[in-house]
Coordinates of C-alpha atoms in Angstrom, one line a residue:
M1 CA -8.9 -6.6 -46.8
S2 CA -10.5 -9.8 -48.1
L3 CA -14.0 -10.5 -46.9
S4 CA -13.5 -14.3 -47.2
Y5 CA -11.2 -16.6 -45.2
D6 CA -10.9 -20.4 -44.8
Y7 CA -11.3 -20.3 -41.0
I8 CA -12.7 -17.5 -38.9
I9 CA -12.0 -17.6 -35.1
A10 CA -14.2 -15.4 -33.0
G11 CA -12.5 -14.4 -29.8
G12 CA -8.7 -13.9 -29.2
G13 CA -8.5 -15.2 -25.6
S14 CA -6.6 -18.2 -24.4
A15 CA -8.4 -20.6 -26.8
G16 CA -8.5 -18.3 -29.7
C17 CA -4.8 -17.3 -29.7
T18 CA -3.8 -21.0 -29.2
L19 CA -6.0 -22.2 -32.0
A20 CA -5.1 -19.5 -34.5
S21 CA -1.4 -20.1 -34.0
N22 CA -1.8 -23.9 -34.4
L23 CA -3.9 -23.6 -37.5
A24 CA -1.5 -21.1 -39.1
V25 CA 1.6 -23.3 -38.4
K26 CA 0.0 -26.6 -39.4
S27 CA -1.7 -25.5 -42.6
D28 CA -1.6 -23.0 -45.4
A29 CA -5.2 -22.0 -44.9
K30 CA -6.2 -18.3 -44.7
I31 CA -7.2 -17.6 -41.1
L32 CA -8.9 -14.7 -39.5
L33 CA -8.8 -14.0 -35.7
I34 CA -11.4 -11.5 -34.5
E35 CA -10.9 -9.9 -31.0
G36 CA -13.3 -7.5 -29.3
G37 CA -10.5 -5.8 -27.4
G38 CA -7.1 -4.4 -28.3
N39 CA -3.7 -5.9 -28.5
G40 CA -3.5 -6.8 -24.8
K41 CA -0.1 -5.2 -24.5
S42 CA 0.8 -3.2 -21.4
L43 CA 3.3 -3.1 -18.6
F44 CA 0.6 -4.3 -16.3
T45 CA -0.5 -7.3 -18.5
E46 CA 3.1 -8.4 -18.4
M47 CA 3.9 -7.6 -14.8
P48 CA 2.7 -10.6 -12.7
A49 CA 1.7 -8.3 -9.8
G50 CA -0.1 -5.9 -12.2
N51 CA -3.6 -7.4 -11.8
G52 CA -4.7 -4.3 -9.9
F53 CA -4.4 -2.1 -13.0
I54 CA -6.3 -4.7 -15.1
F55 CA -9.3 -5.6 -13.0
G56 CA -12.1 -3.2 -13.5
N57 CA -10.2 -1.4 -16.3
S58 CA -12.6 -1.4 -19.3
T59 CA -9.6 -1.6 -21.7
Y60 CA -8.7 -5.0 -20.5
D61 CA -11.8 -6.3 -18.6
W62 CA -15.3 -7.0 -19.9
M63 CA -16.5 -6.6 -16.3
F64 CA -19.4 -9.0 -16.3
E65 CA -21.7 -9.3 -13.3
S66 CA -24.2 -11.9 -12.1
I67 CA -27.8 -11.4 -11.3
P68 CA -28.6 -11.3 -7.5
Q69 CA -27.9 -14.7 -6.1
K70 CA -30.5 -16.1 -3.8
G71 CA -28.0 -18.6 -2.4
L72 CA -25.7 -15.7 -1.5
N73 CA -28.4 -13.6 0.3
G74 CA -29.0 -11.5 -2.8
N75 CA -25.4 -10.6 -3.5
K76 CA -24.3 -9.9 -7.0
I77 CA -21.0 -11.4 -8.2
Y78 CA -18.4 -9.4 -10.3
Y79 CA -16.8 -11.5 -13.0
P80 CA -13.6 -10.0 -14.4
R81 CA -13.0 -11.5 -17.9
G82 CA -10.0 -10.6 -20.0
K83 CA -10.5 -8.2 -22.9
G84 CA -7.8 -8.0 -25.6
L85 CA -5.5 -10.5 -27.3
G86 CA -4.8 -13.0 -24.6
G87 CA -8.2 -12.9 -23.0
S88 CA -8.4 -13.9 -19.3
S89 CA -4.7 -15.0 -19.4
L90 CA -4.0 -11.2 -19.2
L91 CA -5.5 -11.0 -15.8
N92 CA -5.7 -14.4 -14.2
G93 CA -3.7 -15.6 -11.2
M94 CA -1.1 -17.4 -13.5
I95 CA -1.7 -20.6 -11.6
Y96 CA -0.8 -23.6 -13.8
I97 CA -3.2 -26.4 -12.8
R98 CA -4.5 -28.8 -15.4
G99 CA -7.3 -30.4 -13.4
N100 CA -7.2 -34.0 -12.1
P101 CA -6.6 -36.9 -14.5
I102 CA -9.8 -38.4 -13.2
D103 CA -11.7 -35.4 -14.7
F104 CA -10.6 -36.4 -18.3
D105 CA -11.2 -40.1 -17.7
R106 CA -14.7 -39.1 -16.6
W107 CA -15.2 -37.2 -19.9
R108 CA -14.3 -40.4 -21.8
Q109 CA -16.6 -42.4 -19.6
K110 CA -19.4 -40.0 -20.7
G111 CA -18.9 -41.3 -24.2
L112 CA -16.5 -38.6 -25.4
E113 CA -13.9 -40.7 -27.1
G114 CA -10.5 -39.0 -27.5
W115 CA -10.8 -37.0 -24.3
S116 CA -9.4 -39.4 -21.6
Y117 CA -6.4 -38.4 -19.6
A118 CA -4.1 -40.5 -21.8
D119 CA -5.5 -38.6 -24.9
V120 CA -5.1 -35.1 -23.5
L121 CA -1.8 -35.4 -21.6
P122 CA 0.2 -35.2 -24.9
Y123 CA -1.5 -31.9 -25.7
F124 CA -0.8 -30.5 -22.2
K125 CA 2.8 -31.4 -22.8
Q126 CA 2.8 -30.0 -26.3
S127 CA 1.7 -26.6 -25.0
G128 CA 3.9 -26.5 -21.9
N129 CA 7.5 -25.4 -21.4
A130 CA 8.6 -26.2 -17.9
H131 CA 12.4 -26.5 -17.7
H132 CA 12.3 -27.1 -13.9
R133 CA 10.3 -30.2 -14.6
K134 CA 12.8 -31.7 -17.1
G135 CA 12.8 -35.4 -17.0
S136 CA 9.2 -35.7 -15.7
P137 CA 6.9 -37.9 -17.8
F138 CA 4.1 -35.5 -17.1
H139 CA 5.8 -32.4 -18.6
S140 CA 7.9 -31.1 -21.5
N141 CA 10.2 -28.2 -22.0
T142 CA 9.5 -27.5 -25.7
G143 CA 6.1 -25.9 -25.8
P144 CA 5.2 -22.2 -26.2
L145 CA 3.6 -21.7 -22.8
K146 CA 6.5 -20.9 -20.5
I147 CA 6.1 -22.1 -16.9
S148 CA 8.2 -21.7 -13.8
P149 CA 8.0 -22.4 -10.0
A150 CA 5.8 -19.9 -8.2
G151 CA 7.8 -17.1 -6.4
N152 CA 7.2 -15.6 -3.0
D153 CA 8.7 -18.6 -1.3
D154 CA 8.8 -16.6 2.0
L155 CA 8.3 -17.2 5.7
I156 CA 4.5 -17.1 5.8
N157 CA 4.1 -19.3 2.7
K158 CA 6.4 -21.9 4.2
A159 CA 4.5 -21.6 7.5
F160 CA 1.2 -22.4 5.7
I161 CA 2.8 -25.5 4.1
D162 CA 4.2 -26.6 7.5
A163 CA 0.8 -26.1 9.2
C164 CA -1.0 -28.1 6.6
I165 CA 1.5 -31.0 7.0
Q166 CA 1.0 -30.7 10.8
A167 CA -2.7 -31.0 10.2
G168 CA -2.3 -34.2 8.2
A169 CA -1.5 -33.2 4.6
T170 CA 1.4 -34.7 2.6
Y171 CA 3.8 -32.5 0.7
N172 CA 3.1 -32.5 -3.0
K173 CA 5.9 -31.4 -5.3
D174 CA 3.8 -31.4 -8.4
F175 CA 0.0 -30.9 -8.5
N176 CA 0.1 -31.9 -12.2
G177 CA 2.0 -35.1 -11.6
L178 CA 1.1 -38.4 -10.1
K179 CA -1.4 -37.1 -7.6
Q180 CA -3.2 -33.9 -6.9
N181 CA -3.8 -34.2 -3.2
G182 CA -1.6 -32.5 -0.7
V183 CA 0.1 -29.1 0.0
G184 CA 2.9 -27.5 -2.0
R185 CA 4.0 -24.7 -4.3
Y186 CA 2.3 -23.9 -7.6
D187 CA 3.8 -23.8 -11.0
S188 CA 3.1 -20.4 -12.6
T189 CA 2.6 -19.2 -16.2
I190 CA 5.5 -16.8 -15.6
F191 CA 8.9 -16.8 -17.1
K192 CA 11.8 -14.5 -16.1
G193 CA 9.4 -12.2 -14.4
I194 CA 6.9 -11.8 -17.3
R195 CA 3.4 -13.2 -17.5
S196 CA 3.1 -16.0 -20.1
S197 CA -0.3 -14.8 -21.6
S198 CA -1.6 -16.8 -24.5
R199 CA -0.9 -13.7 -26.7
K200 CA 2.7 -13.7 -25.7
S201 CA 3.0 -17.5 -25.9
Y202 CA 1.3 -18.1 -29.2
L203 CA 1.1 -14.8 -31.2
D204 CA 4.5 -13.2 -30.5
K205 CA 5.6 -13.8 -34.1
K206 CA 4.3 -13.1 -37.6
F207 CA 2.2 -15.6 -39.5
K208 CA 1.8 -15.1 -43.3
N209 CA -1.6 -16.8 -43.3
L210 CA -3.1 -15.2 -40.2
T211 CA -5.0 -11.9 -40.1
I212 CA -6.0 -10.4 -36.8
L213 CA -8.9 -7.9 -36.4
K214 CA -8.9 -6.1 -33.1
N215 CA -11.6 -4.0 -31.4
E216 CA -14.3 -5.7 -33.5
K217 CA -17.5 -6.8 -31.8
V218 CA -18.9 -10.1 -33.1
F219 CA -22.6 -9.6 -33.5
K220 CA -23.6 -13.1 -34.6
V221 CA -22.9 -16.0 -36.9
I222 CA -24.6 -15.9 -40.3
I223 CA -26.4 -19.3 -40.7
E224 CA -28.0 -20.4 -44.0
K225 CA -29.5 -23.8 -44.6
E226 CA -28.0 -25.2 -41.4
R227 CA -24.5 -24.1 -42.3
A228 CA -22.4 -21.3 -40.7
K229 CA -21.5 -19.0 -43.6
G230 CA -20.0 -15.9 -42.0
I231 CA -19.6 -13.5 -39.1
Q232 CA -21.6 -10.3 -38.8
L233 CA -19.6 -7.4 -37.5
K234 CA -20.8 -3.9 -37.0
D235 CA -20.5 -2.7 -40.6
K236 CA -19.7 -5.8 -42.6
I237 CA -20.0 -9.6 -43.0
I238 CA -16.9 -11.7 -43.4
Y239 CA -17.4 -15.2 -44.9
A240 CA -15.7 -18.5 -44.0
E241 CA -15.0 -21.0 -46.8
K242 CA -14.4 -23.9 -44.3
E243 CA -15.4 -23.2 -40.7
I244 CA -16.2 -20.7 -38.0
V245 CA -15.0 -21.4 -34.5
L246 CA -16.4 -19.5 -31.5
C247 CA -13.8 -18.9 -28.7
L248 CA -15.7 -16.2 -26.8
G249 CA -15.7 -17.9 -23.4
A250 CA -18.2 -19.3 -21.1
F251 CA -20.4 -16.2 -21.2
G252 CA -19.7 -15.0 -24.8
S253 CA -20.0 -18.2 -26.8
P254 CA -23.5 -19.1 -25.6
Q255 CA -24.6 -15.4 -26.0
C256 CA -23.3 -15.4 -29.6
L257 CA -25.0 -18.7 -30.4
M258 CA -28.4 -17.4 -29.1
L259 CA -28.0 -14.1 -30.9
S260 CA -27.4 -16.2 -34.1
G261 CA -30.7 -18.0 -33.6
V262 CA -29.2 -21.2 -32.0
G263 CA -30.5 -22.2 -28.6
P264 CA -33.7 -22.7 -26.6
E265 CA -36.6 -22.0 -28.9
D266 CA -38.8 -20.1 -26.5
H267 CA -36.0 -17.9 -25.2
I268 CA -34.8 -17.0 -28.7
K269 CA -38.3 -16.2 -30.0
Y270 CA -39.0 -14.2 -26.8
H271 CA -36.2 -11.8 -27.8
G272 CA -37.5 -11.5 -31.4
I273 CA -34.6 -13.4 -32.9
D274 CA -35.1 -15.5 -36.0
L275 CA -34.8 -19.2 -34.9
K276 CA -32.2 -21.2 -36.8
L277 CA -32.1 -24.3 -34.6
D278 CA -33.8 -25.3 -31.3
L279 CA -30.8 -26.4 -29.2
P280 CA -32.0 -26.3 -25.6
G281 CA -28.7 -26.8 -23.9
V282 CA -27.1 -23.5 -25.1
G283 CA -26.4 -21.4 -22.0
L284 CA -27.3 -24.2 -19.5
S285 CA -25.0 -26.1 -17.2
L286 CA -23.0 -23.1 -16.0
Y287 CA -20.6 -24.4 -13.4
D288 CA -18.2 -22.3 -11.4
H289 CA -16.0 -22.9 -8.3
P290 CA -17.6 -21.0 -5.4
N291 CA -14.9 -19.3 -3.3
F292 CA -15.2 -18.7 0.4
P293 CA -12.4 -16.2 1.7
V294 CA -11.2 -16.4 5.3
H295 CA -9.0 -13.7 6.7
F296 CA -6.5 -13.6 9.6
S297 CA -4.3 -10.8 11.0
L298 CA -0.5 -11.1 11.3
K299 CA 1.5 -10.5 14.4
D300 CA 4.3 -9.0 12.3
E301 CA 2.5 -6.8 9.8
N302 CA 5.7 -6.5 7.6
L303 CA 5.2 -10.1 6.5
S304 CA 2.2 -9.1 4.5
M305 CA 2.3 -8.0 0.8
S306 CA 0.2 -5.0 1.8
R307 CA 3.5 -3.4 2.8
Y308 CA 4.1 -2.6 -0.8
Q309 CA 1.2 -0.2 -1.0
R310 CA 3.2 2.6 0.7
L311 CA 4.5 5.1 -1.9
D312 CA 8.2 4.6 -1.4
R313 CA 8.0 0.8 -1.4
A314 CA 5.7 0.8 -4.4
I315 CA 8.2 2.9 -6.3
A316 CA 11.1 0.7 -5.3
M317 CA 9.1 -2.4 -6.3
G318 CA 8.2 -0.9 -9.7
L319 CA 11.7 0.2 -10.5
E320 CA 13.2 -3.2 -9.6
Y321 CA 10.7 -4.8 -11.9
I322 CA 11.1 -2.4 -14.8
F323 CA 14.9 -2.6 -14.8
F324 CA 15.5 -6.2 -13.6
K325 CA 12.2 -8.1 -14.0
S326 CA 12.7 -9.2 -10.4
G327 CA 11.3 -8.6 -6.9
A328 CA 7.8 -8.8 -5.5
A329 CA 6.2 -7.6 -8.7
A330 CA 7.8 -10.4 -10.8
S331 CA 5.8 -13.1 -9.0
S332 CA 2.2 -14.0 -8.6
F333 CA 0.5 -13.4 -5.2
W334 CA -0.6 -17.0 -5.2
S335 CA 2.3 -19.4 -4.6
T336 CA 1.1 -22.1 -2.3
S337 CA -2.0 -24.2 -2.0
L338 CA -3.6 -27.2 -0.4
F339 CA -5.7 -29.7 -2.2
H340 CA -7.8 -31.4 0.5
S341 CA -10.1 -34.4 0.4
L342 CA -13.3 -34.5 2.3
N343 CA -14.3 -37.9 1.0
D344 CA -12.3 -39.0 -2.0
E345 CA -8.6 -39.3 -1.6
E346 CA -8.0 -39.4 -5.4
L347 CA -10.2 -36.5 -6.3
P348 CA -9.9 -33.8 -3.6
E349 CA -13.0 -31.6 -3.2
I350 CA -11.2 -28.5 -1.8
Q351 CA -8.5 -26.2 -3.1
I352 CA -7.3 -23.6 -0.5
N353 CA -5.2 -20.8 -2.0
F354 CA -2.9 -18.8 0.3
T355 CA -2.7 -15.1 -0.3
P356 CA -0.2 -13.0 1.8
M357 CA -2.5 -10.0 2.4
V358 CA -6.1 -9.1 3.0
V359 CA -8.0 -7.1 0.5
K360 CA -10.5 -4.8 2.2
E361 CA -13.7 -4.7 0.0
E362 CA -14.4 -1.0 -0.2
A363 CA -15.1 1.5 -3.0
A364 CA -12.0 3.2 -4.2
S365 CA -12.1 6.9 -3.4
T366 CA -11.9 9.4 -6.3
H367 CA -10.8 12.2 -4.0
F368 CA -7.2 13.1 -3.2
S369 CA -6.1 12.3 0.3
I370 CA -2.7 11.9 2.0
Q371 CA -3.8 8.3 2.8
N372 CA -4.4 7.5 -0.9
F373 CA -1.2 9.2 -2.0
L374 CA 0.9 7.4 0.5
N375 CA -0.8 4.1 -0.5
F376 CA -0.3 4.7 -4.2
G377 CA 0.8 1.0 -4.6
K378 CA -2.7 -0.2 -3.8
A379 CA -3.5 0.2 -7.5
I380 CA -1.1 -2.7 -8.1
I381 CA -1.3 -4.7 -5.0
A382 CA -5.1 -4.6 -4.1
R383 CA -6.9 -3.9 -7.4
G384 CA -7.5 -0.3 -6.4
K385 CA -8.9 -1.2 -3.0
T386 CA -7.0 -1.1 0.3
A387 CA -5.0 -4.1 1.4
I388 CA -4.5 -4.6 5.1
P389 CA -1.8 -6.6 6.8
G390 CA -2.8 -10.2 7.2
I391 CA -3.4 -13.4 5.2
Q392 CA -6.3 -14.5 3.0
L393 CA -7.2 -18.2 2.6
D394 CA -9.6 -18.9 -0.2
I395 CA -11.5 -22.1 0.0
N396 CA -12.5 -23.2 -3.5
L397 CA -15.2 -25.9 -3.8
L398 CA -13.9 -28.0 -6.7
Q399 CA -17.0 -30.2 -7.4
P400 CA -20.0 -28.0 -6.8
K401 CA -23.4 -29.6 -7.2
S402 CA -25.1 -26.2 -7.9
F403 CA -25.2 -25.0 -11.5
G404 CA -26.9 -22.2 -13.3
A405 CA -27.3 -20.7 -16.8
V406 CA -26.4 -17.8 -19.1
K407 CA -29.3 -16.1 -21.0
L408 CA -29.8 -13.2 -23.2
S409 CA -30.8 -9.9 -21.6
S410 CA -31.9 -8.6 -25.1
S411 CA -31.2 -9.1 -28.8
N412 CA -28.7 -6.2 -28.6
P413 CA -25.1 -7.7 -28.9
Y414 CA -23.7 -4.8 -26.9
E415 CA -25.9 -5.8 -23.9
K416 CA -24.2 -8.1 -21.5
P417 CA -25.9 -11.5 -21.0
L418 CA -27.8 -12.4 -17.8
I419 CA -25.5 -14.6 -15.7
D420 CA -27.0 -16.8 -13.0
P421 CA -24.5 -19.4 -11.5
S422 CA -27.1 -20.3 -8.8
Y423 CA -24.4 -20.5 -6.2
L424 CA -25.1 -22.7 -3.2
S425 CA -28.5 -23.7 -4.5
D426 CA -27.7 -27.3 -3.6
Q427 CA -27.4 -27.7 0.2
R428 CA -24.5 -30.2 -0.3
D429 CA -22.2 -27.3 -1.4
I430 CA -22.9 -25.4 1.9
E431 CA -22.1 -28.6 3.9
D432 CA -18.8 -29.2 2.0
L433 CA -17.7 -25.6 2.4
C434 CA -18.6 -25.8 6.1
K435 CA -16.4 -29.0 6.6
A436 CA -13.6 -27.3 4.7
F437 CA -13.8 -24.2 6.8
K438 CA -13.6 -26.2 10.0
H439 CA -10.5 -28.0 8.6
L440 CA -9.0 -24.6 7.7
R441 CA -9.4 -23.4 11.3
H442 CA -7.7 -26.6 12.4
I443 CA -4.7 -25.8 10.1
C444 CA -4.5 -22.3 11.4
N445 CA -4.3 -23.7 15.0
Q446 CA -1.1 -25.6 14.2
D447 CA 2.1 -24.5 15.8
A448 CA 3.7 -23.5 12.4
L449 CA 1.0 -20.8 12.0
K450 CA 0.0 -20.0 15.6
T451 CA 3.2 -18.1 16.2
I452 CA 2.7 -15.9 13.0
I453 CA -1.0 -15.2 12.7
G454 CA -3.2 -13.2 15.0
G455 CA -7.0 -13.3 15.2
E456 CA -9.5 -14.4 12.7
L457 CA -10.7 -11.2 11.0
S458 CA -13.4 -12.8 8.8
P459 CA -15.8 -14.4 9.3
G460 CA -14.6 -14.0 12.9
K461 CA -13.9 -16.2 15.9
N462 CA -17.5 -15.7 17.2
I463 CA -18.9 -17.6 14.3
K464 CA -19.1 -21.1 15.8
T465 CA -22.4 -23.0 15.2
E466 CA -23.3 -24.7 12.0
D467 CA -26.0 -22.1 11.3
E468 CA -23.6 -19.2 11.9
I469 CA -21.0 -20.8 9.6
H470 CA -23.7 -21.4 6.9
T471 CA -24.8 -17.8 7.1
A472 CA -21.2 -16.5 6.9
I473 CA -20.6 -18.7 3.8
R474 CA -23.7 -17.3 2.1
N475 CA -22.7 -13.7 3.0
L476 CA -19.1 -13.9 1.9
T477 CA -18.8 -16.4 -1.0
T478 CA -17.7 -15.1 -4.3
T479 CA -16.5 -16.6 -7.6
G480 CA -13.4 -18.8 -8.1
H481 CA -13.2 -17.3 -11.6
H482 CA -13.7 -20.6 -13.4
P483 CA -17.0 -20.6 -15.3
V484 CA -17.5 -23.5 -17.7
S485 CA -19.8 -25.9 -19.6
T486 CA -22.4 -23.4 -21.1
C487 CA -22.0 -25.0 -24.6
R488 CA -20.8 -28.4 -23.3
M489 CA -19.8 -31.4 -25.3
G490 CA -21.8 -34.6 -24.8
N491 CA -22.6 -38.0 -26.3
E492 CA -25.4 -38.6 -28.8
N493 CA -27.9 -39.5 -26.1
D494 CA -27.3 -36.3 -24.1
K495 CA -30.2 -34.1 -25.0
E496 CA -28.7 -30.9 -23.5
A497 CA -25.3 -31.3 -25.1
V498 CA -24.5 -28.5 -27.5
L499 CA -21.4 -30.0 -29.0
D500 CA -20.3 -33.4 -30.1
K501 CA -16.9 -34.9 -29.2
N502 CA -15.2 -33.0 -32.1
L503 CA -16.5 -29.7 -30.7
K504 CA -19.0 -29.3 -33.5
V505 CA -22.3 -27.5 -32.8
R506 CA -25.0 -30.2 -33.2
G507 CA -27.2 -29.6 -36.2
I508 CA -25.1 -26.7 -37.7
N509 CA -22.4 -27.5 -40.2
S510 CA -19.0 -25.7 -40.2
L511 CA -19.5 -24.3 -36.7
R512 CA -17.5 -25.3 -33.6
V513 CA -17.0 -23.9 -30.1
V514 CA -13.5 -24.1 -28.5
D515 CA -13.2 -22.6 -25.0
A516 CA -14.2 -23.4 -21.4
S517 CA -17.9 -23.4 -22.4
A518 CA -17.2 -26.7 -24.2
F519 CA -16.1 -28.5 -21.1
P520 CA -18.5 -31.4 -20.4
D521 CA -18.4 -30.6 -16.7
Q522 CA -16.3 -28.8 -14.2
I523 CA -12.7 -29.8 -13.6
N524 CA -10.7 -30.0 -10.4
G525 CA -8.8 -26.8 -10.4
N526 CA -8.0 -23.7 -12.4
T527 CA -9.2 -23.9 -16.0
N528 CA -6.7 -21.9 -18.1
A529 CA -4.3 -24.8 -18.8
A530 CA -7.1 -27.1 -19.9
V531 CA -8.5 -24.4 -22.2
I532 CA -5.2 -24.2 -23.9
M533 CA -4.9 -28.0 -24.1
M534 CA -8.4 -28.1 -25.7
A535 CA -7.4 -25.5 -28.3
E536 CA -4.2 -27.4 -29.1
K537 CA -6.2 -30.6 -29.6
A538 CA -8.9 -28.8 -31.6
A539 CA -6.5 -27.7 -34.2
D540 CA -5.6 -31.3 -35.0
I541 CA -9.3 -32.2 -35.0
I542 CA -10.2 -29.4 -37.4
L543 CA -7.3 -30.1 -39.8
K544 CA -7.9 -33.9 -39.6
I545 CA -4.4 -34.5 -38.3
S546 CA -3.9 -37.8 -36.5
P547 CA -4.0 -37.2 -32.7
L548 CA -0.8 -37.3 -30.7
K549 CA 0.1 -40.7 -29.3
R550 CA -1.7 -41.6 -26.1
E551 CA 0.4 -41.8 -22.9
D552 CA -0.4 -42.2 -19.3
P553 CA 2.6 -42.2 -16.8
R554 CA 0.2 -43.4 -14.1
E555 CA 0.6 -46.9 -15.5
N556 CA 4.1 -46.8 -13.9
S557 CA 2.8 -45.3 -10.7
F558 CA 4.7 -47.6 -8.4
L559 CA 8.1 -46.6 -9.8
L560 CA 7.1 -43.0 -10.0
E561 CA 5.9 -42.9 -6.4
K562 CA 9.1 -44.7 -5.2
E563 CA 11.2 -42.1 -7.1
E564 CA 9.2 -39.2 -5.6
N565 CA 9.6 -40.5 -2.1
E566 CA 13.3 -40.9 -2.6
N567 CA 13.5 -37.2 -3.7
L568 CA 11.6 -35.8 -0.8

């Protein structure tokens, strides 16, 4: 194998697979993609309901963990992150949300030319393939990432939609269209019952000029005279003639930069690493969406997805999937959602995800028992835990004011970094979640849901005062699984920006970062679609190809809104 390539991409996740495919198709350059995990192929990485076999499985999950969170009463947060070709698209919820157009216009207003909504929409469209959106100016049906309407369009999902409308929400038929606010069904990165991971979407064919190395840990970038020259692996160095691109994610990319000697001077020297460049912003600005789960029982327990844990039903579900790619296992658990505004009608602060079961947070027993045997399906349905009949409503805070940092735990690349998101360190986040929780209770008190749900299981109907609600939020909040901005882009005057508008590491030639860590700030929703968009656009930037023509359907918003209203 050659020890020299034109481009080296470190990390085969959503960004890395997308970027590698685009560079290979659009150039004759020799490209190397290095992935720390395996090929990402498994029945359970393709089965939409197979998350339970992936989470906590060291073959597919890096299993990161935060340090104890002061704002969460000392709780640690478990961060599943995808391992293998496809990265976190192997285990995410397959929710296709791009963010809000205002997010990208804000990026441009921060001085990042080329990143406004009109600039990025063509790349969202270039990546997407949504046949059910044919004719929409916001979508295309020619891209590699196959998208379909979310499944599980059943009684309790419809009841949630109806209750939200009774509580004042409008129906939104496309969260990635003219507006984000409202309640409706998701689009999912699923096609014909199979998860559309970035591996399956972008690397499911052979490229003559692309080499893929699997199960190789990237130790660091070799930097000489302010230029990235190569990648240090366990037993060899591989050199790049043109560029090195880090696509290791919001935790991995800052860790790799710091191990390479690029980052805050005092921190790097503390760990005995040879300083290459004092870049204080590396690892800072860690934003994530805090998630506050609320649980209710169901009057008819058979409406819950937990029914598929029972052995006979699990077997029937599995066989239907294997032979027909249909049934409950062929859809994501997350089908419906509410985007709700507390203050800003155009940029909702809250995203509430509806889940048709309650996952009981308990350690999985390693001992044989009749109960575990009869509930064999819990490995698929509830990530190895026990799901109980009911519904879970996850309140995601979309614009958190709290932010944290990623730091090195040691100079050993096998040691996981120290992750401190500093959840709820800003009191405004607690107050917004409290308002959202009160509105959620209002929704659940509407006629459409009152006849279906029973009591509030958690935090519980006895939690009433502001102080009690605040305490419950701190005790129960977890991650929304959307860490970003730890190597963020910024303008020339932004002293903590790690990257310029072209994703280049400031002060180091031939080195870029392309993944969620490059986001200038947090976006309004799930991050996977925006990561893929960024990688599509990055390929054109790297190859000096003229950007796709700008377009913004919002300019015809009056006609579009009229058409939407006529179709409702």
